[in-house]
Short mmCIF file of C-alpha atoms and ligand atoms in Angstrom, two decimals:
data_model
loop_
_atom_site.label_atom_id
_atom_site.label_comp_id
_atom_site.label_asym_id
_atom_site.label_seq_id
_atom_site.Cartn_x
_atom_site.Cartn_y
_atom_site.Cartn_z
CA UNK G 204 32.85 51.14 213.33
CA UNK G 205 36.14 49.05 214.98
CA UNK G 206 36.49 46.23 213.03
CA UNK G 207 35.94 42.39 215.31
CA UNK G 208 39.69 41.19 216.29
CA UNK G 209 40.58 37.67 216.22
CA UNK G 210 39.61 36.70 219.55
CA UNK G 211 36.50 38.79 219.53
CA UNK G 212 35.67 36.40 216.43
CA UNK G 213 36.87 33.38 218.46
CA UNK G 214 34.23 33.97 221.42
CA UNK G 215 31.41 34.86 218.94
CA UNK G 216 29.49 31.51 218.38
CA UNK G 217 29.41 30.49 214.76
CA UNK G 218 28.31 27.95 212.47
CA UNK G 219 30.17 25.38 210.24
CA UNK G 220 28.78 23.70 207.73
CA UNK G 221 31.88 22.36 205.74
CA UNK G 222 34.79 20.58 207.18
CA UNK G 223 36.76 17.47 206.72
CA UNK G 224 38.02 14.85 209.70
CA UNK G 225 40.97 13.93 207.98
CA UNK G 226 41.70 17.66 207.35
CA UNK G 227 41.64 18.48 210.75
CA UNK G 228 43.79 16.48 212.45
CA UNK G 229 46.51 18.11 215.38
CA UNK G 230 49.80 17.42 214.35
CA UNK G 231 50.88 16.04 217.55
CA UNK G 232 47.86 13.67 217.32
CA UNK G 233 49.33 12.15 213.87
CA UNK G 234 52.98 11.55 214.83
CA UNK G 235 51.35 10.48 218.15
CA UNK G 236 49.56 7.50 215.59
CA UNK G 237 52.07 6.69 213.19
CA UNK G 238 54.69 6.66 215.85
CA UNK G 239 52.82 3.98 217.15
CA UNK G 240 51.86 2.14 213.68
CA UNK G 241 55.28 2.82 212.04
CA UNK G 242 54.10 5.10 209.46
CA UNK G 243 56.48 7.33 207.95
CA UNK G 244 55.74 10.92 208.07
CA UNK G 245 57.64 13.79 206.25
CA UNK G 246 58.16 15.73 208.87
CA UNK G 247 59.60 14.75 212.84
CA UNK G 248 57.59 17.33 214.95
CA UNK G 249 54.17 19.00 215.32
CA UNK G 250 55.37 22.24 214.00
CA UNK G 251 57.36 20.64 210.60
CA UNK G 252 54.47 18.78 210.32
CA UNK G 253 51.67 21.11 210.63
CA UNK G 254 53.73 23.64 207.98
CA UNK G 255 54.67 20.50 205.47
CA UNK G 256 50.96 20.05 205.27
CA UNK G 257 49.86 24.06 204.36
CA UNK G 258 53.10 23.87 202.20
CA UNK G 259 52.16 21.01 200.63
CA UNK G 260 48.63 21.96 200.47
CA UNK G 261 49.98 24.71 198.23
CA UNK G 262 50.11 23.53 195.24
CA UNK G 263 47.37 25.41 192.85
CA UNK G 264 45.60 22.20 191.79
CA UNK G 265 43.36 19.89 193.19
CA UNK G 266 44.75 16.86 193.10
CA UNK G 267 47.92 17.52 194.75
CA UNK G 268 46.18 19.01 197.80
CA UNK G 269 44.94 15.92 197.59
CA UNK G 270 47.68 13.83 198.00
CA UNK G 271 48.82 14.82 200.99
CA UNK G 272 45.84 13.20 202.58
CA UNK G 273 47.46 9.41 202.81
CA UNK G 274 48.83 10.92 205.56
CA UNK G 275 45.81 11.52 207.70
CA UNK G 276 44.04 9.13 206.29
CA UNK G 277 47.20 6.50 207.24
CA UNK G 278 47.29 7.06 211.01
CA UNK G 279 42.66 6.33 211.14
CA UNK G 280 42.45 3.29 210.63
CA UNK G 281 41.88 1.34 214.12
CA UNK G 282 38.77 1.74 215.99
CA UNK G 283 40.56 3.94 219.10
CA UNK G 284 42.35 6.56 216.49
CA UNK G 285 38.77 7.42 214.93
CA UNK G 286 37.06 8.03 218.72
CA UNK G 287 40.33 10.15 219.07
CA UNK G 288 40.36 11.86 215.81
CA UNK G 289 36.96 12.66 216.13
CA UNK G 290 36.87 13.64 219.57
CA UNK G 291 40.27 16.28 219.20
CA UNK G 292 38.23 17.72 216.50
CA UNK G 293 34.82 18.38 218.41
CA UNK G 294 36.58 19.55 221.14
CA UNK G 295 38.95 22.16 218.70
CA UNK G 296 36.42 23.24 216.75
CA UNK G 297 34.15 24.43 220.63
CA UNK G 298 37.46 26.13 221.95
CA UNK G 299 37.05 27.79 218.65
CA UNK G 300 34.17 28.89 219.38
CA UNK G 301 31.95 26.93 216.54
CA UNK G 302 28.33 26.11 218.34
CA UNK G 303 27.26 24.46 215.92
CA UNK G 304 29.19 22.21 212.93
CA UNK G 305 28.82 19.79 210.30
CA UNK G 306 31.70 17.52 210.10
CA UNK G 307 32.61 14.89 206.93
CA UNK G 308 34.60 11.68 206.04
CA UNK G 309 34.35 9.35 203.88
CA UNK G 310 33.93 5.41 205.78
CA UNK G 311 35.51 3.92 202.71
CA UNK G 312 39.01 5.19 203.33
CA UNK G 313 39.86 3.32 206.71
CA UNK G 314 38.73 0.21 206.10
CA UNK G 315 42.77 -0.90 205.12
CA UNK G 316 43.21 -2.94 208.72
CA UNK G 317 39.91 -4.62 208.94
CA UNK G 318 36.73 -2.05 210.28
CA UNK G 319 33.97 -2.54 208.36
CA UNK G 320 31.64 0.48 207.49
CA UNK G 321 29.81 0.43 210.51
CA UNK G 322 32.45 0.48 212.99
CA UNK G 323 34.59 3.10 211.13
CA UNK G 324 31.07 5.42 211.21
CA UNK G 325 30.22 4.28 215.00
CA UNK G 326 33.79 4.94 215.74
CA UNK G 327 33.51 8.77 214.58
CA UNK G 328 30.28 9.26 216.46
CA UNK G 329 30.82 8.22 219.43
CA UNK G 330 34.39 10.05 219.53
CA UNK G 331 32.00 13.34 218.53
CA UNK G 332 29.30 12.51 221.12
CA UNK G 333 32.37 12.40 223.54
CA UNK G 334 34.13 15.39 222.43
CA UNK G 335 31.00 17.36 222.62
CA UNK G 336 29.82 16.14 226.26
CA UNK G 337 33.62 17.25 227.60
CA UNK G 338 32.72 20.98 225.48
CA UNK G 339 30.07 21.53 226.74
CA UNK G 340 31.14 20.78 230.65
CA UNK G 341 34.01 23.33 229.92
CA UNK G 342 31.55 25.78 228.96
CA UNK G 343 31.89 25.60 225.35
CA UNK G 344 28.49 23.60 224.45
CA UNK G 345 28.75 22.58 220.89
CA UNK G 346 25.99 20.54 218.01
CA UNK G 347 28.35 18.06 216.12
CA UNK G 348 26.39 16.55 212.74
CA UNK G 349 27.92 14.16 210.73
CA UNK G 350 28.28 13.96 207.02
CA UNK G 351 28.94 10.57 205.24
CA UNK G 352 30.96 11.46 202.14
CA UNK G 353 31.80 9.08 199.31
CA UNK G 354 35.19 9.06 196.81
CA UNK G 355 33.72 10.17 193.64
CA UNK G 356 36.67 8.51 191.76
CA UNK G 357 35.33 5.05 193.52
CA UNK G 358 32.04 2.80 193.09
CA UNK G 359 30.85 3.05 196.87
CA UNK G 360 28.26 6.19 196.83
CA UNK G 361 25.32 3.70 196.61
CA UNK G 362 26.63 2.33 199.87
CA UNK G 363 27.05 5.00 201.66
CA UNK G 364 24.60 6.97 201.15
CA UNK G 365 22.98 3.72 202.51
CA UNK G 366 24.75 3.80 205.82
CA UNK G 367 24.38 7.64 206.31
CA UNK G 368 20.27 6.83 206.27
CA UNK G 369 20.94 3.99 208.09
CA UNK G 370 22.85 6.13 211.32
CA UNK G 371 20.57 9.29 210.25
CA UNK G 372 18.72 9.06 213.32
CA UNK G 373 22.08 8.75 215.00
CA UNK G 374 23.96 11.25 214.73
CA UNK G 375 24.87 11.04 210.53
CA UNK G 376 22.75 14.16 209.01
CA UNK G 377 23.48 14.13 205.60
CA UNK G 378 25.69 12.83 202.65
CA UNK G 379 28.42 14.11 200.27
CA UNK G 380 30.79 13.49 197.19
CA UNK G 381 34.36 14.30 197.45
CA UNK G 382 37.37 14.16 195.70
CA UNK G 383 39.00 15.27 191.69
CA UNK G 384 36.35 16.62 190.80
CA UNK G 385 37.41 17.35 186.66
CA UNK G 386 36.35 13.56 184.96
CA UNK G 387 34.16 12.59 188.10
CA UNK G 388 30.80 14.69 187.46
CA UNK G 389 28.65 13.97 189.65
CA UNK G 390 26.18 12.19 187.67
CA UNK G 391 28.06 9.11 187.92
CA UNK G 392 26.50 8.50 190.94
CA UNK G 393 23.28 9.69 190.66
CA UNK G 394 21.51 6.19 191.74
CA UNK G 395 22.32 7.53 195.16
CA UNK G 396 21.30 10.79 194.83
CA UNK G 397 17.75 9.07 193.50
CA UNK G 398 18.30 6.86 196.39
CA UNK G 399 18.42 9.61 198.98
CA UNK G 400 15.94 11.66 197.33
CA UNK G 401 13.10 8.81 198.30
CA UNK G 402 14.41 8.33 201.36
CA UNK G 403 13.60 12.02 202.10
CA UNK G 404 17.94 12.74 203.17
CA UNK G 405 19.48 15.42 202.74
CA UNK G 406 22.89 16.01 200.92
CA UNK G 407 25.51 18.40 199.45
CA UNK G 408 28.00 17.80 196.44
CA UNK G 409 31.32 19.07 195.84
CA UNK G 410 31.17 21.19 192.81
CA UNK G 411 32.58 24.43 191.04
CA UNK G 412 35.67 24.03 192.35
CA UNK G 413 38.02 22.78 190.18
CA UNK G 414 35.45 22.61 187.01
CA UNK G 415 33.09 24.45 186.57
CA UNK G 416 29.39 25.57 185.68
CA UNK G 417 28.81 22.23 184.32
CA UNK G 418 29.67 20.47 187.45
CA UNK G 419 27.46 22.92 189.48
CA UNK G 420 24.37 22.32 186.78
CA UNK G 421 24.87 18.75 187.40
CA UNK G 422 25.06 18.58 191.12
CA UNK G 423 21.44 20.51 191.53
CA UNK G 424 19.88 20.35 188.10
CA UNK G 425 20.11 16.25 187.63
CA UNK G 426 21.31 15.91 191.29
CA UNK G 427 19.13 17.42 193.29
CA UNK G 428 21.87 18.46 195.94
CA UNK G 429 20.54 20.75 198.91
CA UNK G 430 23.77 22.66 198.92
CA UNK G 431 27.16 23.33 196.99
CA UNK G 432 30.14 21.93 198.56
CA UNK G 433 32.67 25.27 197.31
CA UNK G 434 30.19 26.41 194.45
CA UNK G 435 32.64 28.58 194.32
CA UNK G 436 32.74 29.21 190.53
CA UNK G 437 28.88 30.23 189.62
CA UNK G 438 30.86 33.64 189.60
CA UNK G 439 31.69 31.96 185.46
CA UNK G 440 27.51 32.51 185.14
CA UNK G 441 27.41 36.73 186.51
CA UNK G 442 28.94 39.38 184.32
CA UNK G 443 30.87 42.05 184.29
CA UNK G 444 27.77 43.86 184.53
CA UNK G 445 26.85 41.29 187.32
CA UNK G 446 23.87 40.07 185.65
CA UNK G 447 22.78 36.89 186.33
CA UNK G 448 22.68 33.80 183.72
CA UNK G 449 20.12 31.41 184.24
CA UNK G 450 22.31 29.10 186.54
CA UNK G 451 23.47 31.18 188.70
CA UNK G 452 20.06 33.45 188.94
CA UNK G 453 18.39 29.42 189.81
CA UNK G 454 21.00 29.13 192.78
CA UNK G 455 20.60 32.83 194.16
CA UNK G 456 16.66 32.77 193.69
CA UNK G 457 16.12 29.21 195.55
CA UNK G 458 18.66 30.39 198.34
CA UNK G 459 21.05 27.43 197.42
CA UNK G 460 23.51 27.25 200.20
CA UNK G 461 27.04 27.92 198.77
CA UNK G 462 30.05 26.16 201.37
CA UNK G 463 32.86 28.75 200.09
CA UNK G 464 35.95 28.24 201.99
CA UNK G 465 38.52 31.13 201.66
CA UNK G 466 41.96 29.29 202.27
CA UNK G 467 41.34 26.08 200.49
CA UNK G 468 40.48 27.99 197.50
CA UNK G 469 43.58 30.59 197.04
CA UNK G 470 45.84 26.64 198.00
CA UNK G 471 44.04 24.76 195.10
CA UNK G 472 43.92 27.96 192.51
CA UNK G 473 39.90 28.26 192.60
CA UNK G 474 40.66 31.76 193.65
CA UNK G 475 43.75 33.43 193.42
CA UNK G 476 43.53 35.75 196.37
CA UNK G 477 41.31 36.54 200.01
CA UNK G 478 41.37 39.98 198.49
CA UNK G 479 39.88 38.41 195.46
CA UNK G 480 37.87 35.53 196.15
CA UNK G 481 34.58 35.48 195.12
CA UNK G 482 32.73 35.55 198.41
CA UNK G 483 32.84 39.86 198.10
CA UNK G 484 31.03 39.79 194.86
CA UNK G 485 28.26 36.00 195.98
CA UNK G 486 27.84 38.76 198.71
CA UNK G 487 27.17 41.96 197.19
CA UNK G 488 24.73 40.07 195.19
CA UNK G 489 22.99 38.65 198.42
CA UNK G 490 23.50 34.69 197.22
CA UNK G 491 23.39 32.16 200.59
CA UNK G 492 26.88 32.70 201.08
CA UNK G 493 28.60 30.31 204.34
CA UNK G 494 32.03 30.87 205.26
CA UNK G 495 33.77 27.08 205.99
CA UNK G 496 37.67 25.83 207.24
CA UNK G 497 37.11 22.58 204.38
CA UNK G 498 40.69 21.57 206.13
CA UNK G 499 42.11 23.03 208.85
CA UNK G 500 45.24 20.83 208.98
CA UNK G 501 45.65 22.04 204.81
CA UNK G 502 44.82 25.24 205.26
CA UNK G 503 46.61 26.22 208.52
CA UNK G 504 43.55 27.42 209.55
CA UNK G 505 40.23 28.20 211.94
CA UNK G 506 36.87 29.32 211.46
CA UNK G 507 37.57 32.26 213.46
CA UNK G 508 40.42 32.73 211.39
CA UNK G 509 38.42 31.99 208.25
CA UNK G 510 36.22 35.40 209.26
CA UNK G 511 39.04 37.65 210.18
CA UNK G 512 40.92 37.39 206.89
CA UNK G 513 37.41 38.30 205.39
CA UNK G 514 37.18 41.21 207.78
CA UNK G 515 41.01 42.00 207.23
CA UNK G 516 40.17 41.93 202.65
CA UNK G 517 36.70 43.31 202.60
CA UNK G 518 36.49 45.42 205.50
CA UNK G 519 33.43 42.99 206.99
CA UNK G 520 31.63 44.45 210.72
CA UNK G 521 29.67 41.81 212.77
CA UNK G 522 27.19 42.52 210.57
CA UNK G 523 28.52 40.23 208.04
CA UNK G 524 30.27 37.84 210.19
CA UNK G 525 26.15 37.87 212.00
CA UNK G 526 24.86 36.94 208.50
CA UNK G 527 27.16 34.18 207.58
CA UNK G 528 26.82 32.75 210.50
CA UNK G 529 22.91 32.44 210.37
CA UNK G 530 22.69 31.47 206.51
CA UNK G 531 24.87 28.53 207.72
CA UNK G 532 22.73 27.70 210.53
CA UNK G 533 19.45 28.43 208.21
CA UNK G 534 21.21 25.92 205.53
CA UNK G 535 21.92 23.24 208.59
CA UNK G 536 20.55 19.67 207.93
CA UNK G 537 19.11 19.07 211.11
CA UNK G 538 15.47 19.96 211.77
CA UNK G 539 13.78 23.08 211.50
CA UNK G 540 12.97 23.92 214.74
CA UNK G 541 16.71 23.07 216.41
CA UNK G 542 18.14 25.37 213.97
CA UNK G 543 15.67 27.90 214.86
CA UNK G 544 16.25 27.55 218.54
CA UNK G 545 20.62 28.14 217.71
CA UNK G 546 19.57 31.24 215.82
CA UNK G 547 18.05 32.47 218.20
CA UNK G 548 18.79 31.44 221.75
CA UNK G 549 22.20 31.13 220.64
CA UNK G 550 23.33 33.07 217.53
CA UNK G 551 21.16 36.44 217.62
CA UNK G 552 21.72 37.56 221.29
CA UNK G 553 25.06 36.98 221.00
CA UNK G 554 26.15 39.26 217.77
CA UNK G 555 23.14 41.52 219.29
CA UNK G 556 25.52 42.10 222.20
CA UNK G 557 28.96 42.59 220.14
CA UNK G 558 27.11 45.22 218.41
CA UNK G 559 25.86 47.24 221.34
O1 NOS J 31 38.49 20.19 198.56
C1 NOS J 31 38.48 19.46 198.87
N1 NOS J 31 37.42 18.90 197.13
C2 NOS J 31 37.47 17.90 197.20
N2 NOS J 31 37.67 16.73 198.01
C3 NOS J 31 38.02 17.25 199.20
C4 NOS J 31 38.53 18.03 199.33
N3 NOS J 31 38.95 17.86 200.80
C5 NOS J 31 39.09 17.11 201.01
N4 NOS J 31 38.43 16.23 200.15
C6 NOS J 31 38.74 14.88 200.55
O2 NOS J 31 37.74 14.76 200.86
C7 NOS J 31 38.30 13.27 201.48
C8 NOS J 31 36.98 12.60 202.83
O3 NOS J 31 36.69 13.81 203.88
C9 NOS J 31 39.71 13.06 202.13
O4 NOS J 31 40.00 12.49 202.69
C10 NOS J 31 39.63 14.18 201.08
O5 NOS J 31 40.48 13.05 199.59
ZN1 ZN J 32 35.92 19.86 200.88
#
């Protein structure tokens, strides 16, 4: 078997469930927007700034990793900036061969210059629409769904959950909580999750990244999460002989999707290296594994790069890459018939060609 090359992986259709809008800006755009508002940056060239983000995020701690977002969030405080960043995000993902993406951001972090929550959401949705339309015209169609994130240390989750329901027919497909995990358990936001369940809405929860099994257990058994953001520490419930504890068995039996983000986990210390990343074990045990970027800027990565790293580390071929892609598409928050159409009309025919 010849290993898929980076260029071939770029051309293959990919599905991405876990990508932060404020973690994926183009360095040149940050420089441009910062100059316009007088925000001071740690580097003066796009190359230098890109390198700064990767190095600063490479700290081995989630808390320190998250500090780098101060610079991206600072330049995303006006309608024009939000439209631009969202448009470029859709274009960049499409150019990388991503055909379906769920991109998340926290509306409450974009109110510093007077926007209100609904204006923030509408700006981002408009940007994604523009970007997707341009991508389609360029021959690289992409469908972008938006997830609204609430910050777990703050107290606005109910408001953000309501906002996600308000915009569910306008491009918002779900809800999430993010931010420092240790000390901020998912049950702090139980009222928001219970509200969303009553509304028949979808949500994922960042859990099992910087904190272990109790966080995953709460996310699923108390809060009712449809998917786990990261969830990588579910391996703490798998013994050396590969026997599963009750929580790991539940996650696998119920086919709860794991939004795994290999490079991000290495940077925050959740995994020692790509080669030692639990994705190898979790795939072998056939958990519902998906591959994600988390923050393209902070990891200097892309969907194609994450897959290429896995090909290199684990010897994966097209059948594994297709499996990750179909897993992600099956786990998406858009309606079943639309997921099926992307799997049958776009993903499977392309991989069949690559494998022939
Ligand atoms: O891997 C992560 N774990 C937890 N929180 C994160 C991660 N990546 C980004 N954010 C947080 O989510 C916010 C909204 O997009 C970002 O501003 C960042 O603080
Ligand atoms: Zn994340």
